[in-house]
Amino acid sequence: MPIATVNPATGETLKTFDPLGPEEIERRLATAHAAFRRYRATDFAERSLLLDRAADLLDEDRDDIARIMTTEMGKPLAAARAEAAKCAKAMRWYAANAAVLLADERPLPEDVKDSGAEQARVHYRPLGVVLAVMPWNFPLWQVIRFAAPALMAGNTGLLKHASNVPQTALYLEDLFRRAGYPEGCFQTLLIGSDAVESVLRDRRVAAATLTGSEPAGRSVAAVAGDEIKKTVLELGGSDPYVVMPSADLERAVRTAVTARVQNNGQSCIAAKRFIVHTDVYDEFAARFTEQMAALKVGDPMSESTDVGPLATERGRVDLEELVDDALQRGAVALCGGKRPETLSRGWYYEPTVLAGVTPVMRIHHEEAFGPVAALYRVQDMDEALDVANDSPFGLSSNVWTRSEEEQRRFVRDMEAGGVFFNGMTASHPAFPFGGVKRSGYGRELSGHGIREFCNVTTVWHGPVHGTA
């Protein structure tokens, strides 16, 4: 895949970039490693000043970087501005909290004594150069949620971004440079996916984090495993959205629409499978379909647009194949199911609701990365859980119920990295983010995320006998 900005609203190639050659890749690896050896000696106060300064610059740049993101991957402009604001918020959160999150831990005095130590503690040290392989769907946020904690922990970063968002990738390198970070602390590698393995195998790279497809995750994990290097993987999801009879139906429907079409439906934590109790199914389906069909599809630069184009032509073809397979196997499109007739250019697809989805359909097991909702009718909580868990993915989940007993059951039995009651799944810097099953492993954000790329070190002091 060429490294290029291709406007998904028009299909027009706006700018192309040459991939880095071997000599430049080597120079950047050496620079990142040398920067780590110096930067790890900085204290939290100095790191916080740098990250806060980067957040301030990002706020100043918000409109400009939002237009770049919208141009490169098609998200509505308002959503792009919100993404930039969220990134600045997360940067400030880590700048304010990293020292506490990585403070030394003191074992119980009786355990210290039993170990024969005079004193002991657990200390968090940075690992080194971390390679981040990132996707295009949240081209700023996905990177910042790795970079902010990694830099605050004392690591340095190398970014291999998706090949269709090169200008966003270069902006990120420039942002940290302007904030005053030492040379090499954060660098963008404009390389193709075929060059990732050699970078990851380099002895100066200590670990890797990847957000992306299942095949990409397998590839990076296999190489890292062979090299015995730490990885964190977030590989997407097909999140269930369960609606029980006690739900506030008006809010559940309204939120369901947002949860499905956020980021043009191209979000790992977007609700994709809507599992509705039979007592409220008919009303939910009617309202949900009506509101999905009423969404405005169009130019993502327009403030009135609800849903923009899919990011790539291949992505639209993949989505069409999933929908066509479901329709051929007996599903019914309550709305959508095709390209908009009024938009002849760009990679648009109508918001779609499919009813009658069954396990024989591909969409039941595969992630639909676009504004397509799969609708299920269930008889009770047991069946709701069975359908929700009948997926290779387990990233997050949404459950609408006011029953505390039902909530306890869903927390116990839902196979997911998050359970969000009476609201939409969202990431926040204070809460761990990640999944189970084929959604990956490890956690981003919160204290769990900042410790992923730390050397958790036992520091033990034996008793000192006698005097000098």
Short mmCIF file of C-alpha atoms in Angstrom, two decimals:
data_model
loop_
_atom_site.label_atom_id
_atom_site.label_comp_id
_atom_site.label_asym_id
_atom_site.label_seq_id
_atom_site.Cartn_x
_atom_site.Cartn_y
_atom_site.Cartn_z
CA MET A 1 0.00 0.00 0.00
CA PRO A 2 1.52 3.37 -0.99
CA ILE A 3 2.14 5.97 1.69
CA ALA A 4 -0.29 8.63 0.57
CA THR A 5 -3.09 10.98 1.54
CA VAL A 6 -6.14 9.88 -0.46
CA ASN A 7 -9.29 11.87 0.25
CA PRO A 8 -12.01 9.25 0.94
CA ALA A 9 -14.73 11.79 0.17
CA THR A 10 -13.54 12.06 -3.43
CA GLY A 11 -11.08 9.22 -4.05
CA GLU A 12 -8.48 11.80 -5.07
CA THR A 13 -4.81 11.23 -4.21
CA LEU A 14 -3.62 14.50 -2.71
CA LYS A 15 -0.06 13.78 -1.63
CA THR A 16 2.37 10.87 -1.75
CA PHE A 17 5.45 10.15 0.37
CA ASP A 18 8.54 8.07 -0.25
CA PRO A 19 9.17 5.42 2.42
CA LEU A 20 12.32 5.77 4.50
CA GLY A 21 15.33 3.90 3.23
CA PRO A 22 17.52 1.55 5.29
CA GLU A 23 20.09 4.25 6.16
CA GLU A 24 17.44 6.64 7.52
CA ILE A 25 15.70 3.88 9.46
CA GLU A 26 19.06 3.00 11.05
CA ARG A 27 19.71 6.63 11.91
CA ARG A 28 16.34 6.95 13.61
CA LEU A 29 16.79 3.73 15.56
CA ALA A 30 20.17 4.93 16.80
CA THR A 31 18.73 8.32 17.70
CA ALA A 32 15.80 6.76 19.61
CA HIS A 33 18.13 4.50 21.59
CA ALA A 34 20.56 7.31 22.41
CA ALA A 35 17.66 9.55 23.44
CA PHE A 36 16.35 6.87 25.81
CA ARG A 37 19.68 6.62 27.61
CA ARG A 38 19.48 10.33 28.38
CA TYR A 39 15.74 10.81 28.76
CA ARG A 40 15.30 8.01 31.32
CA ALA A 41 17.33 10.13 33.75
CA THR A 42 14.78 12.96 33.71
CA ASP A 43 12.32 13.27 36.60
CA PHE A 44 8.53 13.36 36.52
CA ALA A 45 8.45 17.13 36.94
CA GLU A 46 10.49 17.67 33.78
CA ARG A 47 8.47 15.11 31.81
CA SER A 48 5.22 16.71 32.97
CA LEU A 49 6.31 20.14 31.75
CA LEU A 50 7.08 18.73 28.33
CA LEU A 51 3.80 16.83 28.01
CA ASP A 52 1.73 19.78 29.24
CA ARG A 53 3.46 21.97 26.66
CA ALA A 54 2.61 19.46 23.94
CA ALA A 55 -1.03 19.48 25.09
CA ASP A 56 -1.11 23.28 24.88
CA LEU A 57 0.26 23.19 21.35
CA LEU A 58 -2.29 20.57 20.35
CA ASP A 59 -5.08 22.79 21.63
CA GLU A 60 -3.72 25.65 19.53
CA ASP A 61 -3.50 23.38 16.48
CA ARG A 62 -6.92 21.78 16.98
CA ASP A 63 -8.68 23.15 13.90
CA ASP A 64 -5.73 22.53 11.59
CA ILE A 65 -5.05 18.95 12.67
CA ALA A 66 -8.79 18.21 12.60
CA ARG A 67 -8.92 19.18 8.93
CA ILE A 68 -5.91 16.98 8.21
CA MET A 69 -7.54 13.98 9.90
CA THR A 70 -10.83 14.53 8.09
CA THR A 71 -9.04 14.88 4.77
CA GLU A 72 -7.02 11.71 5.30
CA MET A 73 -9.61 9.31 6.72
CA GLY A 74 -13.03 10.94 6.39
CA LYS A 75 -14.33 11.39 9.94
CA PRO A 76 -16.77 14.31 10.34
CA LEU A 77 -14.92 17.52 11.13
CA ALA A 78 -16.64 17.99 14.48
CA ALA A 79 -15.54 14.50 15.53
CA ALA A 80 -11.98 15.27 14.47
CA ARG A 81 -11.91 18.39 16.62
CA ALA A 82 -13.30 16.38 19.54
CA GLU A 83 -10.58 13.77 19.04
CA ALA A 84 -7.87 16.41 19.26
CA ALA A 85 -9.40 17.83 22.44
CA LYS A 86 -9.57 14.35 23.97
CA CYS A 87 -5.89 13.82 23.23
CA ALA A 88 -4.90 17.03 24.99
CA LYS A 89 -7.01 16.00 27.99
CA ALA A 90 -5.28 12.61 28.21
CA MET A 91 -1.85 14.21 27.95
CA ARG A 92 -2.61 16.52 30.85
CA TRP A 93 -4.03 13.62 32.87
CA TYR A 94 -0.82 11.62 32.53
CA ALA A 95 1.32 14.69 33.16
CA ALA A 96 -0.56 15.21 36.44
CA ASN A 97 -0.80 11.58 37.57
CA ALA A 98 2.23 9.64 36.32
CA ALA A 99 4.33 10.28 39.42
CA VAL A 100 1.63 8.77 41.63
CA LEU A 101 0.90 5.89 39.26
CA LEU A 102 4.58 4.93 39.16
CA ALA A 103 5.45 5.68 42.76
CA ASP A 104 7.51 3.06 44.57
CA GLU A 105 5.45 0.37 46.27
CA ARG A 106 6.38 -0.67 49.82
CA PRO A 107 5.80 -4.30 50.84
CA LEU A 108 4.30 -5.05 54.24
CA PRO A 109 6.91 -4.62 57.05
CA GLU A 110 6.47 -8.21 58.14
CA ASP A 111 7.23 -9.43 54.61
CA VAL A 112 10.32 -7.24 54.41
CA LYS A 113 11.53 -8.66 57.72
CA ASP A 114 10.71 -12.22 56.71
CA SER A 115 12.77 -11.81 53.54
CA GLY A 116 15.81 -10.92 55.60
CA ALA A 117 15.92 -7.36 54.25
CA GLU A 118 16.62 -4.14 56.04
CA GLN A 119 14.28 -2.49 53.55
CA ALA A 120 12.65 -3.32 50.22
CA ARG A 121 10.49 -1.70 47.59
CA VAL A 122 9.08 -2.20 44.08
CA HIS A 123 10.37 0.37 41.61
CA TYR A 124 9.09 1.12 38.07
CA ARG A 125 11.75 1.77 35.44
CA PRO A 126 11.25 2.44 31.70
CA LEU A 127 11.93 -0.38 29.26
CA GLY A 128 13.46 1.59 26.39
CA VAL A 129 12.43 2.23 22.79
CA VAL A 130 8.81 1.23 22.16
CA LEU A 131 7.58 0.64 18.61
CA ALA A 132 3.93 1.62 18.04
CA VAL A 133 2.09 0.24 15.00
CA MET A 134 -1.08 2.29 14.78
CA PRO A 135 -4.29 2.36 12.67
CA TRP A 136 -6.00 5.12 10.74
CA ASN A 137 -9.43 5.21 12.38
CA PHE A 138 -8.46 7.44 15.32
CA PRO A 139 -5.17 8.66 13.88
CA LEU A 140 -4.40 11.06 16.74
CA TRP A 141 -6.00 9.37 19.75
CA GLN A 142 -4.60 5.89 19.14
CA VAL A 143 -1.09 7.33 19.13
CA ILE A 144 -1.47 9.68 22.09
CA ARG A 145 -2.90 6.97 24.34
CA PHE A 146 0.37 5.09 23.76
CA ALA A 147 2.74 8.06 23.64
CA ALA A 148 1.57 9.99 26.71
CA PRO A 149 2.07 7.17 29.24
CA ALA A 150 5.17 5.80 27.49
CA LEU A 151 6.92 9.17 27.54
CA MET A 152 5.88 9.90 31.11
CA ALA A 153 7.35 6.53 32.15
CA GLY A 154 10.68 7.53 30.58
CA ASN A 155 10.50 5.49 27.38
CA THR A 156 11.07 6.79 23.87
CA GLY A 157 8.76 6.03 20.93
CA LEU A 158 8.87 5.08 17.28
CA LEU A 159 5.59 5.43 15.38
CA LYS A 160 4.76 3.31 12.35
CA HIS A 161 1.38 4.79 11.44
CA ALA A 162 -1.12 3.54 8.87
CA SER A 163 -0.02 4.36 5.34
CA ASN A 164 -3.14 6.42 4.55
CA VAL A 165 -2.58 8.99 7.34
CA PRO A 166 1.02 10.15 6.72
CA GLN A 167 0.37 13.84 7.35
CA THR A 168 -1.15 13.10 10.75
CA ALA A 169 1.85 10.90 11.55
CA LEU A 170 4.31 13.65 10.63
CA TYR A 171 2.31 16.19 12.60
CA LEU A 172 2.71 14.07 15.75
CA GLU A 173 6.50 13.97 15.43
CA ASP A 174 6.54 17.72 14.91
CA LEU A 175 4.22 18.30 17.89
CA PHE A 176 6.60 16.64 20.34
CA ARG A 177 9.59 18.38 18.77
CA ARG A 178 7.98 21.80 19.17
CA ALA A 179 7.08 20.97 22.77
CA GLY A 180 10.79 20.70 23.53
CA TYR A 181 11.32 16.95 23.79
CA PRO A 182 14.96 15.95 23.24
CA GLU A 183 15.79 14.76 19.74
CA GLY A 184 14.78 11.14 19.26
CA CYS A 185 12.21 10.90 22.04
CA PHE A 186 9.36 10.54 19.54
CA GLN A 187 9.89 9.82 15.85
CA THR A 188 7.65 8.86 12.96
CA LEU A 189 8.79 6.11 10.62
CA LEU A 190 7.21 6.47 7.18
CA ILE A 191 7.61 2.81 6.25
CA GLY A 192 5.44 0.11 4.77
CA SER A 193 4.19 -2.88 6.72
CA ASP A 194 6.90 -5.01 5.12
CA ALA A 195 9.56 -3.06 7.04
CA VAL A 196 8.01 -3.53 10.48
CA GLU A 197 9.60 -6.90 11.19
CA SER A 198 13.18 -5.71 10.78
CA VAL A 199 12.55 -2.73 13.05
CA LEU A 200 10.90 -4.89 15.70
CA ARG A 201 13.76 -7.40 15.60
CA ASP A 202 16.34 -4.68 16.13
CA ARG A 203 18.00 -5.13 19.53
CA ARG A 204 17.47 -1.44 20.35
CA VAL A 205 13.68 -1.84 20.27
CA ALA A 206 12.50 -3.10 23.65
CA ALA A 207 8.78 -3.61 23.11
CA ALA A 208 5.86 -2.99 20.78
CA THR A 209 2.24 -1.96 20.91
CA LEU A 210 -0.23 -2.48 18.08
CA THR A 211 -3.79 -1.44 17.46
CA GLY A 212 -5.21 -2.90 14.28
CA SER A 213 -6.42 -5.98 12.51
CA GLU A 214 -6.21 -9.55 13.72
CA PRO A 215 -3.67 -10.56 11.00
CA ALA A 216 -1.47 -7.58 11.84
CA GLY A 217 -1.63 -8.51 15.52
CA ARG A 218 -0.65 -12.09 14.81
CA SER A 219 2.29 -10.96 12.72
CA VAL A 220 3.69 -8.53 15.29
CA ALA A 221 3.06 -10.92 18.19
CA ALA A 222 4.84 -13.74 16.36
CA VAL A 223 7.94 -11.65 15.67
CA ALA A 224 7.97 -10.20 19.20
CA GLY A 225 7.51 -13.67 20.66
CA ASP A 226 10.43 -14.95 18.66
CA GLU A 227 12.52 -12.07 19.98
CA ILE A 228 11.01 -12.39 23.51
CA LYS A 229 9.81 -8.80 23.57
CA LYS A 230 6.80 -7.41 25.40
CA THR A 231 3.70 -6.52 23.34
CA VAL A 232 0.31 -4.98 23.93
CA LEU A 233 -2.35 -5.76 21.30
CA GLU A 234 -5.75 -4.18 20.69
CA LEU A 235 -7.27 -5.97 17.73
CA GLY A 236 -10.79 -4.76 17.34
CA GLY A 237 -14.16 -6.01 18.43
CA SER A 238 -17.75 -6.74 17.63
CA ASP A 239 -19.25 -5.26 20.76
CA PRO A 240 -22.68 -6.38 21.96
CA TYR A 241 -25.33 -3.81 22.89
CA VAL A 242 -27.89 -5.56 25.09
CA VAL A 243 -31.30 -4.01 25.81
CA MET A 244 -33.40 -5.53 28.59
CA PRO A 245 -37.06 -4.76 29.42
CA SER A 246 -36.26 -2.33 32.25
CA ALA A 247 -34.17 -0.09 29.99
CA ASP A 248 -34.93 3.57 29.38
CA LEU A 249 -35.85 2.84 25.78
CA GLU A 250 -35.70 6.39 24.48
CA ARG A 251 -32.14 6.84 25.75
CA ALA A 252 -31.15 3.33 24.71
CA VAL A 253 -32.24 3.96 21.11
CA ARG A 254 -30.66 7.39 20.86
CA THR A 255 -27.39 6.14 22.31
CA ALA A 256 -27.47 3.05 20.09
CA VAL A 257 -27.40 5.21 16.97
CA THR A 258 -24.37 7.15 18.19
CA ALA A 259 -22.69 3.97 19.38
CA ARG A 260 -23.04 2.39 15.95
CA VAL A 261 -22.12 5.28 13.64
CA GLN A 262 -19.45 7.06 15.69
CA ASN A 263 -16.42 7.64 13.48
CA ASN A 264 -18.52 6.56 10.47
CA GLY A 265 -18.95 3.18 12.15
CA GLN A 266 -15.19 2.55 12.07
CA SER A 267 -14.44 2.13 15.75
CA CYS A 268 -13.24 -0.98 17.53
CA ILE A 269 -15.52 -0.16 20.49
CA ALA A 270 -18.51 0.82 18.40
CA ALA A 271 -21.58 -1.23 19.27
CA LYS A 272 -22.12 -3.63 16.38
CA ARG A 273 -24.48 -6.38 17.57
CA PHE A 274 -27.76 -5.16 19.05
CA ILE A 275 -29.27 -7.86 21.25
CA VAL A 276 -32.77 -6.90 22.34
CA HIS A 277 -35.20 -8.65 24.69
CA THR A 278 -38.38 -9.72 22.91
CA ASP A 279 -40.55 -7.60 25.23
CA VAL A 280 -39.07 -4.39 23.82
CA TYR A 281 -37.66 -5.63 20.51
CA ASP A 282 -40.37 -4.35 18.16
CA GLU A 283 -40.38 -0.84 19.60
CA PHE A 284 -36.58 -0.66 19.75
CA ALA A 285 -36.21 -1.93 16.17
CA ALA A 286 -38.73 0.58 14.81
CA ARG A 287 -37.21 3.58 16.59
CA PHE A 288 -33.65 2.53 15.90
CA THR A 289 -34.29 2.01 12.19
CA GLU A 290 -36.09 5.34 11.90
CA GLN A 291 -33.22 7.25 13.49
CA MET A 292 -30.51 5.40 11.54
CA ALA A 293 -32.30 6.12 8.27
CA ALA A 294 -32.59 9.82 9.15
CA LEU A 295 -28.83 10.36 9.49
CA LYS A 296 -27.27 12.71 6.98
CA VAL A 297 -24.54 11.08 4.91
CA GLY A 298 -22.22 13.44 3.09
CA ASP A 299 -19.16 15.68 3.00
CA PRO A 300 -17.25 15.18 6.26
CA MET A 301 -16.09 18.79 6.15
CA SER A 302 -19.71 19.96 6.53
CA GLU A 303 -20.81 20.70 10.09
CA SER A 304 -24.23 19.20 9.34
CA THR A 305 -22.92 15.78 8.28
CA ASP A 306 -23.61 12.83 10.59
CA VAL A 307 -21.80 10.09 8.65
CA GLY A 308 -18.91 10.59 6.26
CA PRO A 309 -17.25 8.14 3.88
CA LEU A 310 -15.43 4.98 4.82
CA ALA A 311 -11.69 5.54 4.98
CA THR A 312 -10.70 3.26 2.11
CA GLU A 313 -12.23 1.80 -1.00
CA ARG A 314 -11.25 -1.69 0.18
CA GLY A 315 -13.03 -1.08 3.45
CA ARG A 316 -16.28 -0.34 1.65
CA VAL A 317 -15.96 -3.45 -0.48
CA ASP A 318 -15.38 -5.57 2.64
CA LEU A 319 -18.46 -4.09 4.29
CA GLU A 320 -20.60 -4.66 1.20
CA GLU A 321 -19.53 -8.29 1.09
CA LEU A 322 -20.59 -8.80 4.72
CA VAL A 323 -23.99 -7.23 4.10
CA ASP A 324 -24.57 -9.10 0.84
CA ASP A 325 -23.70 -12.40 2.52
CA ALA A 326 -26.20 -11.72 5.30
CA LEU A 327 -28.97 -10.76 2.86
CA GLN A 328 -28.36 -13.84 0.74
CA ARG A 329 -28.64 -16.01 3.86
CA GLY A 330 -31.97 -14.58 4.99
CA ALA A 331 -31.31 -11.31 6.83
CA VAL A 332 -33.53 -8.32 6.04
CA ALA A 333 -32.29 -4.74 5.61
CA LEU A 334 -34.68 -2.55 7.60
CA CYS A 335 -32.82 0.45 6.15
CA GLY A 336 -29.75 1.04 4.01
CA GLY A 337 -27.80 -1.90 2.64
CA LYS A 338 -26.31 -0.03 -0.32
CA ARG A 339 -24.25 2.89 -1.50
CA PRO A 340 -26.03 6.28 -1.48
CA GLU A 341 -27.35 7.03 -4.94
CA THR A 342 -26.74 10.77 -4.58
CA LEU A 343 -23.01 10.45 -3.81
CA SER A 344 -21.23 9.20 -6.90
CA ARG A 345 -17.69 10.01 -5.70
CA GLY A 346 -16.04 8.82 -2.52
CA TRP A 347 -16.45 5.69 -0.43
CA TYR A 348 -19.82 6.26 1.18
CA TYR A 349 -22.21 3.64 2.54
CA GLU A 350 -25.71 4.11 3.92
CA PRO A 351 -26.40 3.54 7.63
CA THR A 352 -27.84 0.03 7.68
CA VAL A 353 -29.88 -2.09 10.08
CA LEU A 354 -29.98 -5.85 9.43
CA ALA A 355 -32.65 -7.92 11.17
CA GLY A 356 -32.78 -11.69 11.39
CA VAL A 357 -29.02 -12.17 11.70
CA THR A 358 -28.06 -15.78 12.48
CA PRO A 359 -24.81 -17.66 13.15
CA VAL A 360 -24.63 -18.91 9.54
CA MET A 361 -23.89 -15.35 8.39
CA ARG A 362 -20.39 -13.95 8.28
CA ILE A 363 -21.44 -10.74 10.02
CA HIS A 364 -22.35 -12.77 13.11
CA HIS A 365 -18.68 -13.70 13.60
CA GLU A 366 -16.77 -10.94 11.77
CA GLU A 367 -16.33 -7.29 12.63
CA ALA A 368 -18.40 -4.90 10.50
CA PHE A 369 -16.19 -1.83 10.19
CA GLY A 370 -18.74 0.67 8.98
CA PRO A 371 -22.26 1.96 9.77
CA VAL A 372 -23.98 -1.46 9.74
CA ALA A 373 -25.93 -2.79 12.75
CA ALA A 374 -26.86 -6.45 13.29
CA LEU A 375 -30.14 -6.86 15.20
CA TYR A 376 -31.07 -9.89 17.34
CA ARG A 377 -34.25 -10.80 19.23
CA VAL A 378 -33.70 -12.82 22.46
CA GLN A 379 -36.11 -14.35 24.95
CA ASP A 380 -34.27 -13.80 28.23
CA MET A 381 -30.99 -12.86 29.91
CA ASP A 382 -29.45 -16.28 29.39
CA GLU A 383 -29.98 -16.07 25.64
CA ALA A 384 -28.73 -12.47 25.60
CA LEU A 385 -25.47 -13.58 27.20
CA ASP A 386 -25.18 -16.56 24.88
CA VAL A 387 -25.49 -14.34 21.80
CA ALA A 388 -23.23 -11.65 23.25
CA ASN A 389 -20.47 -14.15 24.02
CA ASP A 390 -20.83 -16.05 20.74
CA SER A 391 -18.06 -14.01 19.16
CA PRO A 392 -14.32 -14.41 18.70
CA PHE A 393 -13.95 -10.88 20.06
CA GLY A 394 -14.24 -9.52 23.58
CA LEU A 395 -13.30 -5.86 23.63
CA SER A 396 -16.16 -4.07 25.40
CA SER A 397 -19.93 -4.33 25.85
CA ASN A 398 -23.00 -2.20 26.53
CA VAL A 399 -25.95 -3.32 28.67
CA TRP A 400 -29.17 -1.41 29.26
CA THR A 401 -30.96 -2.55 32.41
CA ARG A 402 -32.00 -0.97 35.70
CA SER A 403 -32.02 -4.30 37.51
CA GLU A 404 -29.11 -4.64 39.93
CA GLU A 405 -29.44 -8.42 39.83
CA GLU A 406 -29.13 -8.42 36.04
CA GLN A 407 -26.16 -6.05 36.24
CA ARG A 408 -24.33 -8.39 38.62
CA ARG A 409 -24.94 -11.29 36.25
CA PHE A 410 -23.66 -9.39 33.21
CA VAL A 411 -20.52 -8.32 35.09
CA ARG A 412 -19.90 -11.93 36.07
CA ASP A 413 -20.59 -13.59 32.73
CA MET A 414 -19.91 -11.09 29.94
CA GLU A 415 -16.71 -12.02 28.08
CA ALA A 416 -15.31 -8.57 27.49
CA GLY A 417 -12.73 -6.11 28.76
CA GLY A 418 -15.46 -3.66 29.76
CA VAL A 419 -19.14 -3.66 30.70
CA PHE A 420 -20.87 -0.28 30.33
CA PHE A 421 -24.34 -0.03 31.87
CA ASN A 422 -26.95 2.41 30.54
CA GLY A 423 -24.47 4.31 28.43
CA MET A 424 -22.07 3.99 25.51
CA THR A 425 -18.63 2.44 25.69
CA ALA A 426 -15.97 5.14 25.66
CA SER A 427 -12.28 5.30 26.52
CA HIS A 428 -11.03 7.62 29.27
CA PRO A 429 -7.45 8.08 30.50
CA ALA A 430 -8.37 7.02 34.05
CA PHE A 431 -9.85 3.64 33.09
CA PRO A 432 -8.02 0.61 31.65
CA PHE A 433 -8.81 -0.19 28.03
CA GLY A 434 -8.37 -3.53 26.29
CA GLY A 435 -10.01 -6.86 25.62
CA VAL A 436 -9.95 -10.63 25.79
CA LYS A 437 -10.12 -13.44 23.24
CA ARG A 438 -9.15 -12.22 19.76
CA SER A 439 -9.52 -8.60 20.79
CA GLY A 440 -5.98 -8.84 22.09
CA TYR A 441 -4.19 -8.64 25.41
CA GLY A 442 -2.66 -6.10 27.73
CA ARG A 443 -4.19 -2.77 28.70
CA GLU A 444 -3.87 0.82 27.61
CA LEU A 445 -4.66 3.92 29.67
CA SER A 446 -4.90 4.27 33.47
CA GLY A 447 -2.18 3.01 35.78
CA HIS A 448 -2.36 -0.39 34.09
CA GLY A 449 -1.45 1.19 30.75
CA ILE A 450 1.54 3.18 31.97
CA ARG A 451 2.98 0.13 33.72
CA GLU A 452 2.77 -2.09 30.61
CA PHE A 453 6.09 -0.75 29.35
CA CYS A 454 7.91 -0.58 32.65
CA ASN A 455 10.51 -2.85 34.17
CA VAL A 456 8.86 -3.75 37.48
CA THR A 457 11.96 -3.96 39.65
CA THR A 458 12.37 -5.45 43.11
CA VAL A 459 14.85 -3.37 45.12
CA TRP A 460 16.13 -5.25 48.19
CA HIS A 461 18.59 -4.00 50.80
CA GLY A 462 20.24 -6.48 53.11
CA PRO A 463 21.15 -5.57 56.70
CA VAL A 464 24.31 -3.57 57.26
CA HIS A 465 26.46 -4.98 60.11
CA GLY A 466 29.08 -3.07 62.02
CA THR A 467 30.33 0.46 61.45
CA ALA A 468 32.88 1.94 59.17
#
